[in-house]
Amino acid sequence: MADKALRRKAKVAIFISGTGTNMAALLYASLLDASPYEIVLVASNREDAAGLEIASAEGVPTFVHSHKGHSRAEHDAAMEKALVSAETEYLVLAGYMRILSDDFVRRWEGRILNIHPSLLPKYKGLDTFARAIAAGDSHAGASVHIVTPELDAGEVLAQARVAVRSGETPETLADRVKYAEHQLYPRAVADYVSRSYDAGYLYDRVSEMALALPESHSRDSHGLPAFRVGTEKSGKFFAHFSENHHGSEHIAVLVKTGGIDELLNLVEAHPETYFKPAYYGASGWVGLILNRPGVDWDHVADWLERSWRSVAPARLTKLRDAADMF
Ligand code: GAR
């Protein structure tokens, strides 16, 4: 059961505005057996986007909503409705030439990727090839990055470099960068959607945040990697990392709630985020589910801190309170 949950293909939607060659590269990569994602929707703000026909021919649902005559918020809302009805988990922008509203991006935070035709942080925005040539760069290229409200500024996940030849024009360079993009994007998307289910990656993130809390260290507890605050001798546990523990399909971090009532309320209100873990649940430890798309890592950090505070010696929590005031 756990294996099945881990191997399920992530549901990816693609937004395009133009030719859609990157969309086609993503789509054909997704049709290979080993692909960790499937394309559930191709949507566009332009009826004449050539990529729509390619998607339809492969039986992928398409959706068009022209941006003309609509405010950004209205247009984004129509596109989002299509995303939600396709049960989209990740949104991939492939030559989508519209800026998404901040609210939209925040709602999908951590779940939108974009490909940009430059080696970011160089040349955000338009005319990237002409700018690379004019600057005399030896290489141009493409970057896949996480979309944040600030244009082309989110974390870069992967890049492909393309040599700039002598006598290059923006057009010739653009053609070759496309070849590189078609290799880069499917692989970057596959890696990104897979890491949400990769216990090693999830453990590293939790560990980095847990060990950043004052006087914390790691120590196994009943076979689970765990984190304690205090001295090696008398420290107290504030978090346990649980990978498919006792048949659970979840990869999770267990943190301390105020007690069983709070735990049950959390699980009932947000079953996609919380669960009651075997054994630990009885004493108020709640499981925060990590193997799902769009984990809010700030939320995980807040829980780790709260759990740390509940067992840390007063001398440490006081210092932390003082530091928080600045
Ligand atoms: C791609 O080169 C992509 O990097 C670029 O548009 C092209 C779309 O081509 N994206 C941007 O400039 C985003 N700011 P395609 O429609 O053939 O995939």
XYZ file of C-alpha atoms and ligand atoms in Angstrom:
344
model
C 0.000 0.000 0.000
C 2.794 2.389 0.915
C 4.599 1.612 -2.331
C 1.525 2.345 -4.371
C 1.057 5.693 -2.642
C 4.678 6.581 -3.310
C 4.660 5.568 -6.956
C 1.420 7.299 -7.970
C 2.016 9.708 -10.861
C 1.815 13.386 -9.967
C -0.895 15.310 -11.816
C 0.621 18.135 -13.835
C -1.152 20.865 -15.815
C 0.667 23.010 -18.373
C -0.088 26.612 -19.348
C 1.058 27.759 -22.797
C 0.624 30.825 -24.960
C 2.444 29.812 -28.120
C 3.945 27.013 -30.126
C 4.105 24.721 -27.157
C 7.255 22.825 -28.076
C 8.224 22.607 -24.394
C 4.720 21.395 -23.608
C 5.172 18.693 -26.289
C 8.533 17.664 -24.783
C 6.896 17.394 -21.350
C 3.912 15.542 -22.730
C 5.908 12.924 -24.648
C 8.250 12.443 -21.692
C 5.191 11.883 -19.493
C 4.023 9.070 -21.776
C 7.166 7.024 -21.070
C 6.609 4.265 -18.533
C 9.034 5.572 -15.950
C 7.612 9.107 -15.856
C 6.661 10.157 -12.316
C 4.073 12.616 -13.670
C 1.137 12.674 -16.057
C -0.318 15.642 -17.916
C -3.920 16.208 -16.876
C -4.561 19.507 -18.657
C -3.051 21.883 -21.216
C -4.545 25.356 -20.950
C -3.914 28.562 -22.829
C -4.875 32.211 -22.905
C -4.782 32.034 -26.719
C -7.142 30.054 -28.880
C -4.539 29.845 -31.669
C -1.786 28.361 -29.480
C -0.475 25.579 -31.712
C 0.323 23.346 -28.755
C -3.370 22.841 -27.987
C -3.794 20.614 -31.031
C -0.798 18.502 -30.087
C -2.277 17.947 -26.638
C -5.732 17.102 -28.025
C -4.258 14.645 -30.481
C -2.762 12.766 -27.534
C -6.058 12.765 -25.685
C -5.020 15.366 -23.095
C -7.876 17.691 -22.044
C -7.396 21.304 -23.141
C -8.887 24.564 -21.997
C -8.777 28.047 -23.529
C -9.730 31.299 -21.924
C -8.743 34.480 -23.700
C -7.281 37.171 -21.486
C -8.799 39.866 -23.718
C -11.538 41.865 -22.076
C -10.898 40.368 -18.631
C -9.044 41.680 -15.630
C -6.006 39.681 -14.529
C -7.923 38.408 -11.504
C -10.896 37.270 -13.637
C -8.663 35.551 -16.144
C -6.606 33.807 -13.469
C -9.805 32.682 -11.719
C -11.075 31.001 -14.912
C -7.722 29.273 -15.455
C -7.625 28.187 -11.810
C -11.085 26.685 -12.033
C -9.886 24.500 -14.900
C -6.828 23.494 -12.838
C -8.931 22.503 -9.873
C -11.404 20.477 -11.913
C -8.489 18.580 -13.485
C -7.289 17.798 -9.920
C -3.968 19.455 -10.722
C -1.161 19.050 -8.200
C 1.570 20.940 -10.064
C 1.331 23.721 -12.618
C 4.082 23.983 -15.213
C 4.405 27.139 -17.294
C 5.806 26.537 -20.764
C 5.997 29.765 -22.720
C 2.987 31.175 -20.869
C 3.382 34.860 -21.560
C 1.077 36.187 -18.857
C 2.070 37.232 -15.379
C 0.002 35.411 -12.773
C -1.524 37.482 -9.980
C 0.227 37.400 -6.606
C -2.814 35.820 -4.965
C -2.856 33.016 -7.484
C 0.863 32.362 -7.029
C 0.524 32.320 -3.237
C -2.317 29.805 -3.378
C -0.141 27.494 -5.494
C 3.095 28.314 -3.742
C 5.780 25.666 -4.263
C 3.711 23.966 -6.943
C 4.340 26.198 -10.001
C 7.428 25.842 -12.170
C 8.536 27.970 -15.117
C 11.194 27.750 -17.779
C 12.992 30.952 -18.630
C 15.353 31.329 -21.597
C 18.433 32.615 -19.768
C 20.915 31.525 -17.162
C 19.136 33.154 -14.220
C 19.752 35.363 -12.334
C 20.955 36.912 -15.607
C 18.398 38.467 -17.946
C 15.049 38.267 -16.237
C 12.138 39.421 -18.405
C 12.234 39.727 -22.196
C 14.825 39.797 -25.020
C 17.126 37.451 -23.174
C 19.058 36.268 -26.251
C 19.791 39.735 -27.605
C 20.988 40.771 -24.161
C 23.285 37.742 -23.814
C 24.792 38.390 -27.269
C 25.203 42.125 -26.627
C 26.975 41.378 -23.340
C 29.441 39.095 -25.155
C 28.495 36.101 -22.975
C 30.189 32.829 -23.895
C 27.032 30.924 -22.972
C 23.305 31.478 -22.986
C 20.831 28.878 -21.787
C 17.645 28.145 -19.931
C 16.625 27.871 -16.284
C 13.795 26.010 -14.607
C 12.681 27.784 -11.465
C 9.959 27.855 -8.853
C 7.469 30.637 -9.507
C 7.146 33.271 -6.787
C 5.314 36.602 -6.920
C 8.525 38.334 -8.016
C 9.145 37.813 -11.766
C 11.737 35.135 -12.663
C 13.159 35.281 -9.136
C 12.202 31.970 -7.468
C 14.674 29.221 -6.588
C 16.465 27.866 -9.671
C 16.125 24.081 -9.851
C 18.140 23.279 -12.988
C 19.907 24.978 -15.875
C 21.142 24.046 -19.345
C 24.016 25.961 -20.968
C 24.235 26.656 -24.685
C 27.393 28.054 -26.297
C 27.049 31.399 -28.069
C 28.734 31.080 -31.492
C 30.309 33.914 -33.427
C 27.851 35.629 -35.740
C 24.974 34.417 -33.599
C 21.626 36.209 -33.887
C 18.912 36.125 -31.226
C 16.912 33.853 -33.558
C 19.656 31.275 -34.127
C 20.436 31.238 -30.437
C 16.762 30.874 -29.523
C 16.468 27.824 -31.790
C 19.350 26.029 -30.081
C 18.257 26.979 -26.595
C 14.933 25.305 -27.409
C 16.726 21.985 -28.022
C 18.352 22.334 -24.626
C 15.039 23.300 -23.007
C 13.389 20.171 -24.350
C 15.984 18.039 -22.561
C 16.002 20.113 -19.413
C 12.348 20.698 -18.609
C 10.998 17.113 -18.516
C 13.890 16.051 -16.323
C 13.554 19.024 -13.962
C 9.795 18.481 -13.604
C 10.315 14.749 -12.968
C 12.923 15.489 -10.289
C 10.780 18.152 -8.642
C 7.581 16.102 -8.393
C 9.592 13.066 -7.217
C 11.321 14.865 -4.416
C 7.966 15.438 -2.669
C 7.921 11.669 -2.166
C 11.610 11.131 -1.550
C 12.222 10.270 2.095
C 15.899 11.270 1.923
C 15.074 14.735 0.623
C 12.223 15.204 3.124
C 14.420 14.064 6.010
C 17.185 16.493 5.012
C 14.747 19.416 5.037
C 13.290 18.495 8.416
C 16.721 17.855 9.857
C 18.053 21.214 8.686
C 15.169 23.053 10.353
C 15.195 20.965 13.550
C 18.938 21.299 14.061
C 18.741 25.063 13.523
C 16.802 25.306 16.805
C 19.029 26.088 19.796
C 20.800 23.196 21.499
C 19.149 20.517 19.425
C 20.717 17.285 18.250
C 19.585 14.122 16.512
C 19.153 10.760 18.202
C 17.237 7.647 17.114
C 14.223 6.743 19.174
C 12.526 3.329 18.821
C 13.986 2.998 15.348
C 12.915 6.455 14.160
C 15.382 9.270 13.537
C 14.478 11.947 16.042
C 15.510 15.324 17.413
C 16.103 16.396 21.001
C 16.769 19.631 22.787
C 19.134 19.909 25.740
C 22.247 18.004 26.634
C 23.221 14.629 25.176
C 22.556 13.165 28.610
C 19.248 14.681 29.650
C 17.806 16.117 26.416
C 14.125 15.775 25.506
C 12.591 14.723 22.210
C 10.677 17.361 20.248
C 10.357 15.694 16.812
C 10.457 12.248 15.223
C 10.841 11.575 11.522
C 8.572 8.762 10.417
C 8.847 6.953 7.102
C 6.034 4.499 6.511
C 6.124 3.641 10.208
C 3.951 0.633 11.166
C 2.482 0.406 7.690
C 1.486 4.071 7.545
C 1.524 5.361 3.968
C 2.861 8.680 5.193
C 6.300 10.148 5.412
C 5.885 12.569 8.265
C 7.390 14.508 11.091
C 5.777 13.872 14.469
C 5.467 16.920 16.721
C 3.889 17.526 20.108
C 0.406 19.021 20.333
C -1.235 20.275 23.534
C -2.860 16.855 23.951
C -5.149 14.287 22.418
C -8.101 16.705 21.970
C -6.082 19.153 19.932
C -4.618 16.277 17.925
C -8.039 14.844 17.061
C -9.362 18.266 16.092
C -6.437 18.861 13.760
C -6.841 15.470 12.088
C -10.559 15.986 11.641
C -10.228 19.516 10.246
C -7.232 18.844 7.954
C -6.884 15.147 7.167
C -4.677 16.004 4.173
C -2.107 17.574 6.534
C -2.342 15.690 9.834
C -2.774 12.127 11.033
C -2.728 10.302 14.359
C 0.409 8.158 14.380
C 0.538 4.646 15.834
C 1.795 4.565 19.485
C 2.901 8.220 19.572
C -0.623 9.521 18.900
C -1.851 8.339 22.285
C 0.453 10.800 24.009
C -0.455 13.745 21.785
C 2.165 13.540 19.048
C 0.578 14.471 15.723
C 1.921 13.411 12.325
C 2.512 16.249 9.863
C 2.296 14.658 6.415
C 5.254 15.516 4.182
C 4.840 13.240 1.143
C 2.306 15.379 -0.686
C 2.501 18.261 -3.168
C 2.777 21.800 -1.874
C 3.965 21.189 1.692
C 4.151 24.559 3.426
C 7.646 24.394 4.907
C 7.135 27.550 6.979
C 4.244 25.732 8.640
C 6.503 22.738 9.335
C 9.115 25.095 10.806
C 6.458 26.696 13.043
C 5.409 23.294 14.352
C 8.989 22.255 15.005
C 9.562 25.433 16.964
C 6.357 25.017 18.956
C 7.238 21.420 19.772
C 10.799 22.418 20.679
C 9.429 25.149 22.980
C 7.151 22.695 24.758
C 10.117 20.682 26.054
C 13.079 23.110 25.935
C 14.448 24.403 29.249
C 13.151 27.850 30.238
C 16.620 29.329 29.870
C 16.491 28.550 26.111
C 12.902 29.588 25.450
C 13.558 32.911 27.206
C 16.527 33.563 24.961
C 14.403 32.664 21.947
C 11.621 35.057 23.093
C 14.160 37.826 23.467
C 15.571 37.124 19.984
C 12.035 37.104 18.483
C 11.431 40.632 19.749
C 14.001 41.999 17.292
C 10.609 29.036 -24.457
O 11.857 29.299 -25.026
C 10.575 29.531 -23.036
O 11.816 29.486 -22.396
C 10.106 30.952 -23.224
O 9.159 30.886 -24.245
C 9.509 29.831 -25.135
C 8.268 29.031 -25.392
O 8.470 28.153 -26.454
N 9.550 31.462 -22.011
C 9.632 32.727 -21.635
O 10.176 33.584 -22.283
C 8.969 33.023 -20.309
N 9.324 34.326 -19.835
P 7.476 26.961 -26.742
O 6.060 27.546 -26.807
O 7.904 26.414 -28.061
O 7.619 25.994 -25.635
